[in-house]
Short mmCIF file of C-alpha atoms in Angstrom, two decimals:
data_model
loop_
_atom_site.label_atom_id
_atom_site.label_comp_id
_atom_site.label_asym_id
_atom_site.label_seq_id
_atom_site.Cartn_x
_atom_site.Cartn_y
_atom_site.Cartn_z
CA ALA A 27 31.11 -26.41 -8.08
CA GLN A 28 32.19 -27.61 -11.49
CA ARG A 29 35.32 -25.39 -12.19
CA VAL A 30 38.01 -25.67 -15.00
CA THR A 31 41.53 -23.87 -13.88
CA GLN A 32 44.34 -22.72 -16.30
CA PRO A 33 46.67 -21.85 -13.97
CA GLU A 34 49.09 -19.83 -16.45
CA LYS A 35 47.86 -17.18 -18.49
CA LEU A 36 50.98 -16.79 -20.97
CA LEU A 37 53.55 -19.33 -22.17
CA SER A 38 56.28 -18.36 -24.62
CA VAL A 39 58.54 -20.71 -25.90
CA PHE A 40 61.02 -21.01 -28.99
CA LYS A 41 60.19 -23.00 -31.99
CA GLY A 42 60.99 -26.87 -31.46
CA ALA A 43 60.48 -26.76 -27.72
CA PRO A 44 58.13 -28.76 -26.16
CA VAL A 45 55.02 -27.24 -24.58
CA GLU A 46 52.48 -28.03 -21.77
CA LEU A 47 49.42 -26.18 -21.23
CA LYS A 48 48.03 -27.23 -17.87
CA CYS A 49 44.40 -27.34 -17.22
CA ASN A 50 42.80 -28.82 -13.93
CA TYR A 51 39.25 -29.33 -13.31
CA SER A 52 36.76 -29.85 -10.42
CA TYR A 53 33.88 -32.25 -11.03
CA SER A 54 32.12 -34.60 -8.91
CA GLY A 55 30.73 -36.57 -11.90
CA SER A 56 32.54 -38.16 -14.97
CA PRO A 57 33.64 -35.09 -17.02
CA GLU A 58 34.24 -34.67 -20.79
CA LEU A 59 36.93 -32.52 -21.48
CA PHE A 60 38.01 -30.57 -24.49
CA TRP A 61 40.79 -28.08 -25.54
CA TYR A 62 39.47 -25.10 -27.81
CA VAL A 63 42.07 -23.01 -29.62
CA GLN A 64 41.35 -19.28 -31.14
CA TYR A 65 44.12 -18.02 -33.64
CA SER A 66 44.67 -14.46 -34.05
CA ARG A 67 41.55 -12.96 -35.81
CA GLN A 68 39.77 -16.27 -35.90
CA ARG A 69 36.88 -17.90 -34.28
CA LEU A 70 37.01 -20.18 -31.30
CA GLN A 71 37.43 -23.95 -32.63
CA LEU A 72 37.75 -27.23 -31.24
CA LEU A 73 41.37 -28.98 -31.06
CA LEU A 74 40.85 -32.01 -29.59
CA ARG A 75 38.52 -34.02 -26.79
CA HIS A 76 39.33 -36.26 -24.48
CA ILE A 77 36.95 -38.95 -25.77
CA SER A 78 38.31 -39.02 -29.15
CA ARG A 79 41.73 -40.01 -27.94
CA GLU A 80 43.18 -38.47 -31.02
CA SER A 81 46.38 -36.17 -31.88
CA ILE A 82 45.65 -33.12 -33.59
CA LYS A 83 48.32 -30.79 -35.03
CA GLY A 84 50.53 -33.09 -33.18
CA PHE A 85 49.01 -31.88 -29.83
CA THR A 86 47.65 -34.82 -27.37
CA ALA A 87 45.92 -34.41 -24.02
CA ASP A 88 45.64 -37.20 -21.54
CA LEU A 89 42.90 -37.20 -18.79
CA ASN A 90 44.28 -38.06 -15.38
CA LYS A 91 41.17 -38.47 -12.99
CA GLY A 92 43.49 -39.06 -10.05
CA GLU A 93 45.12 -35.59 -10.58
CA THR A 94 41.83 -34.10 -12.20
CA SER A 95 44.14 -32.95 -14.96
CA PHE A 96 43.82 -32.50 -18.71
CA HIS A 97 47.18 -30.99 -19.90
CA LEU A 98 47.75 -30.28 -23.57
CA LYS A 99 51.04 -31.11 -24.84
CA LYS A 100 53.11 -30.78 -27.92
CA PRO A 101 56.58 -32.34 -28.19
CA PHE A 102 57.94 -29.75 -30.70
CA ALA A 103 56.07 -26.51 -30.93
CA GLN A 104 55.46 -24.76 -34.29
CA GLU A 105 54.96 -20.90 -34.77
CA GLU A 106 51.56 -21.50 -36.14
CA ASP A 107 50.67 -22.96 -32.91
CA SER A 108 50.71 -19.54 -31.26
CA ALA A 109 47.18 -18.80 -30.05
CA MET A 110 44.73 -18.69 -27.21
CA TYR A 111 43.66 -21.98 -25.97
CA TYR A 112 40.89 -22.80 -23.54
CA CYS A 113 40.19 -26.14 -21.38
CA ALA A 114 36.57 -26.80 -21.40
CA LEU A 115 34.48 -29.24 -19.42
CA SER A 116 31.08 -30.48 -20.23
CA LYS A 117 28.85 -31.26 -17.20
CA THR A 118 25.49 -32.12 -16.78
CA GLN A 119 23.17 -30.02 -14.30
CA GLY A 120 19.51 -31.15 -14.00
CA GLY A 121 19.77 -32.79 -17.43
CA SER A 122 21.09 -29.61 -19.13
CA GLU A 123 24.57 -30.11 -20.46
CA LYS A 124 27.07 -27.15 -20.58
CA LEU A 125 30.40 -26.23 -21.36
CA VAL A 126 32.56 -24.79 -18.53
CA PHE A 127 35.62 -22.76 -19.87
CA GLY A 128 38.84 -22.00 -18.25
CA LYS A 129 40.13 -18.44 -18.39
CA GLY A 130 42.45 -19.54 -21.32
CA MET A 131 46.31 -18.98 -21.91
CA LYS A 132 48.18 -17.28 -24.36
CA LEU A 133 50.76 -19.41 -26.13
CA THR A 134 53.51 -17.60 -28.20
CA VAL A 135 56.01 -19.52 -29.90
CA ASN A 136 58.99 -17.51 -31.05
CA PRO A 137 61.10 -18.27 -34.00
CA ASP B 19 33.20 -21.95 -40.27
CA ALA B 20 30.72 -20.20 -42.38
CA ASP B 21 27.76 -22.23 -41.10
CA VAL B 22 27.73 -19.90 -37.98
CA THR B 23 27.19 -16.35 -38.84
CA GLN B 24 26.93 -13.21 -36.41
CA THR B 25 25.91 -9.76 -37.32
CA PRO B 26 26.91 -7.01 -36.81
CA ARG B 27 30.71 -8.13 -36.51
CA ASN B 28 31.57 -4.68 -34.85
CA ARG B 29 29.07 -2.15 -32.95
CA ILE B 30 29.97 1.10 -31.30
CA THR B 31 26.94 2.09 -29.18
CA LYS B 32 26.21 4.68 -26.36
CA THR B 33 25.41 3.97 -22.67
CA GLY B 34 21.42 3.26 -22.63
CA LYS B 35 20.95 2.49 -26.11
CA ARG B 36 19.41 -0.95 -27.01
CA ILE B 37 21.35 -3.33 -29.18
CA MET B 38 20.46 -6.49 -30.76
CA LEU B 39 23.20 -9.11 -31.93
CA GLU B 40 22.21 -11.80 -34.27
CA CYS B 41 23.30 -15.30 -34.59
CA SER B 42 22.27 -17.56 -37.40
CA GLN B 43 23.34 -21.05 -38.03
CA THR B 44 23.01 -23.39 -40.99
CA LYS B 45 24.24 -26.81 -39.34
CA GLY B 46 20.67 -27.93 -38.37
CA HIS B 47 21.73 -27.67 -34.48
CA ASP B 48 18.92 -27.52 -31.99
CA ARG B 49 21.36 -25.95 -29.44
CA MET B 50 22.55 -22.34 -29.58
CA TYR B 51 24.52 -20.56 -27.00
CA TRP B 52 25.67 -16.99 -26.56
CA TYR B 53 28.95 -16.22 -24.71
CA ARG B 54 31.18 -12.90 -23.84
CA GLN B 55 34.87 -13.08 -23.54
CA ASP B 56 36.86 -10.76 -21.61
CA PRO B 57 40.69 -10.65 -21.37
CA GLY B 58 41.66 -12.70 -18.50
CA LEU B 59 38.20 -13.99 -17.79
CA GLY B 60 37.94 -16.19 -20.69
CA LEU B 61 34.48 -17.38 -22.11
CA ARG B 62 31.43 -16.85 -19.90
CA LEU B 63 27.91 -18.23 -20.87
CA ILE B 64 25.15 -15.77 -21.08
CA TYR B 65 22.33 -17.73 -22.19
CA TYR B 66 21.63 -20.86 -24.02
CA SER B 67 18.79 -22.72 -25.65
CA PHE B 68 18.33 -26.36 -26.31
CA ASP B 69 15.54 -25.81 -28.86
CA VAL B 70 12.89 -23.17 -30.00
CA LYS B 71 10.82 -23.54 -26.74
CA ASP B 72 13.72 -23.60 -24.41
CA ILE B 73 15.82 -20.56 -23.09
CA ASN B 74 18.05 -20.97 -20.28
CA LYS B 75 20.15 -18.20 -18.18
CA GLY B 76 23.76 -18.97 -18.06
CA GLU B 77 26.12 -17.51 -15.38
CA ILE B 78 26.10 -13.81 -16.43
CA SER B 79 22.47 -13.14 -17.76
CA ASP B 80 21.86 -9.86 -15.89
CA GLY B 81 21.35 -7.05 -18.29
CA TYR B 82 20.85 -9.13 -21.17
CA SER B 83 17.86 -11.00 -22.97
CA VAL B 84 17.61 -13.40 -25.89
CA SER B 85 15.22 -14.54 -28.47
CA ARG B 86 15.09 -17.93 -30.24
CA GLN B 87 13.27 -16.89 -33.28
CA ALA B 88 13.72 -20.36 -35.03
CA GLN B 89 16.02 -23.22 -34.97
CA ALA B 90 18.44 -21.29 -36.92
CA LYS B 91 18.38 -17.89 -35.39
CA PHE B 92 19.05 -16.95 -31.80
CA SER B 93 19.26 -13.02 -30.73
CA LEU B 94 21.05 -11.46 -27.78
CA SER B 95 19.88 -8.15 -26.73
CA LEU B 96 21.22 -5.57 -24.41
CA GLU B 97 18.26 -3.64 -23.30
CA SER B 98 20.38 -0.65 -21.70
CA ALA B 99 23.62 -0.96 -22.73
CA ILE B 100 26.46 -0.20 -19.85
CA PRO B 101 30.11 0.32 -20.56
CA ASN B 102 31.24 -3.05 -18.80
CA GLN B 103 29.11 -4.81 -21.74
CA THR B 104 32.01 -3.85 -23.66
CA ALA B 105 33.38 -7.32 -24.74
CA LEU B 106 33.48 -10.00 -27.83
CA TYR B 107 30.46 -11.82 -27.89
CA PHE B 108 30.25 -15.33 -29.55
CA CYS B 109 27.45 -17.32 -30.54
CA ALA B 110 27.75 -21.07 -30.84
CA THR B 111 25.88 -24.29 -31.65
CA SER B 112 26.12 -28.12 -30.98
CA GLY B 113 24.23 -31.04 -31.40
CA ILE B 114 22.10 -32.81 -28.58
CA ASP B 115 24.84 -35.12 -27.44
CA TYR B 116 26.87 -33.48 -24.46
CA GLN B 117 29.97 -34.85 -25.92
CA GLU B 118 29.50 -32.92 -29.18
CA THR B 119 31.53 -30.05 -30.33
CA GLN B 120 30.51 -26.39 -30.23
CA TYR B 121 30.85 -24.40 -33.35
CA PHE B 122 31.55 -20.81 -32.85
CA GLY B 123 30.54 -17.81 -34.91
CA PRO B 124 33.25 -14.97 -35.69
CA GLY B 125 32.15 -12.92 -32.96
CA THR B 126 30.60 -9.51 -32.33
CA ARG B 127 32.96 -6.93 -30.95
CA LEU B 128 30.89 -4.34 -29.01
CA LEU B 129 32.11 -1.23 -27.49
CA VAL B 130 29.87 0.70 -24.99
CA LEU B 131 30.69 4.38 -24.61
#
């Protein structure tokens, strides 16, 4: 079964520290992976997706098919990065594409 | 993103009552989704619709029903609300390519007493 695992529920770091939000997936096909972010009292929004290979707000994520991982990284965390982060996988099932989300991880960046 | 709106934003109701949550979008997307968000459980898909004539169950559809009244409107109903349906509900839309971004509404916070 297709699954997205975010092994850590909480991560707390100080401003300027590196952060890595882990995401592992289980999928037999060729996955499309995404990171969505939800800032306090805001709606969920796309942060980045692996097909774009871009850096958004200093975050990057590399798809590692050998380790089935799509970890989100930022070298120097900022207080405004505090949010809930969700890893998601797009899968096909009988021709119907759906997103499967991980359970999310709360990042807190302290001053 | 004001292109996806949800009404109401907050609702308190009693067990057994019928509740309808509404979602509208001006993005011109064919695909619409309903999720619920619970602490520690992330987002779980309730129902989704790939066009006006298409309705599909998600992973937790029991106790819910939906109606796709038009391309721009997708409503979620709780026929007889129960307390464990207390959650934050999100509507989302996307284009037809599975690689495309999903755009979320602001959410509806529902409390069932």
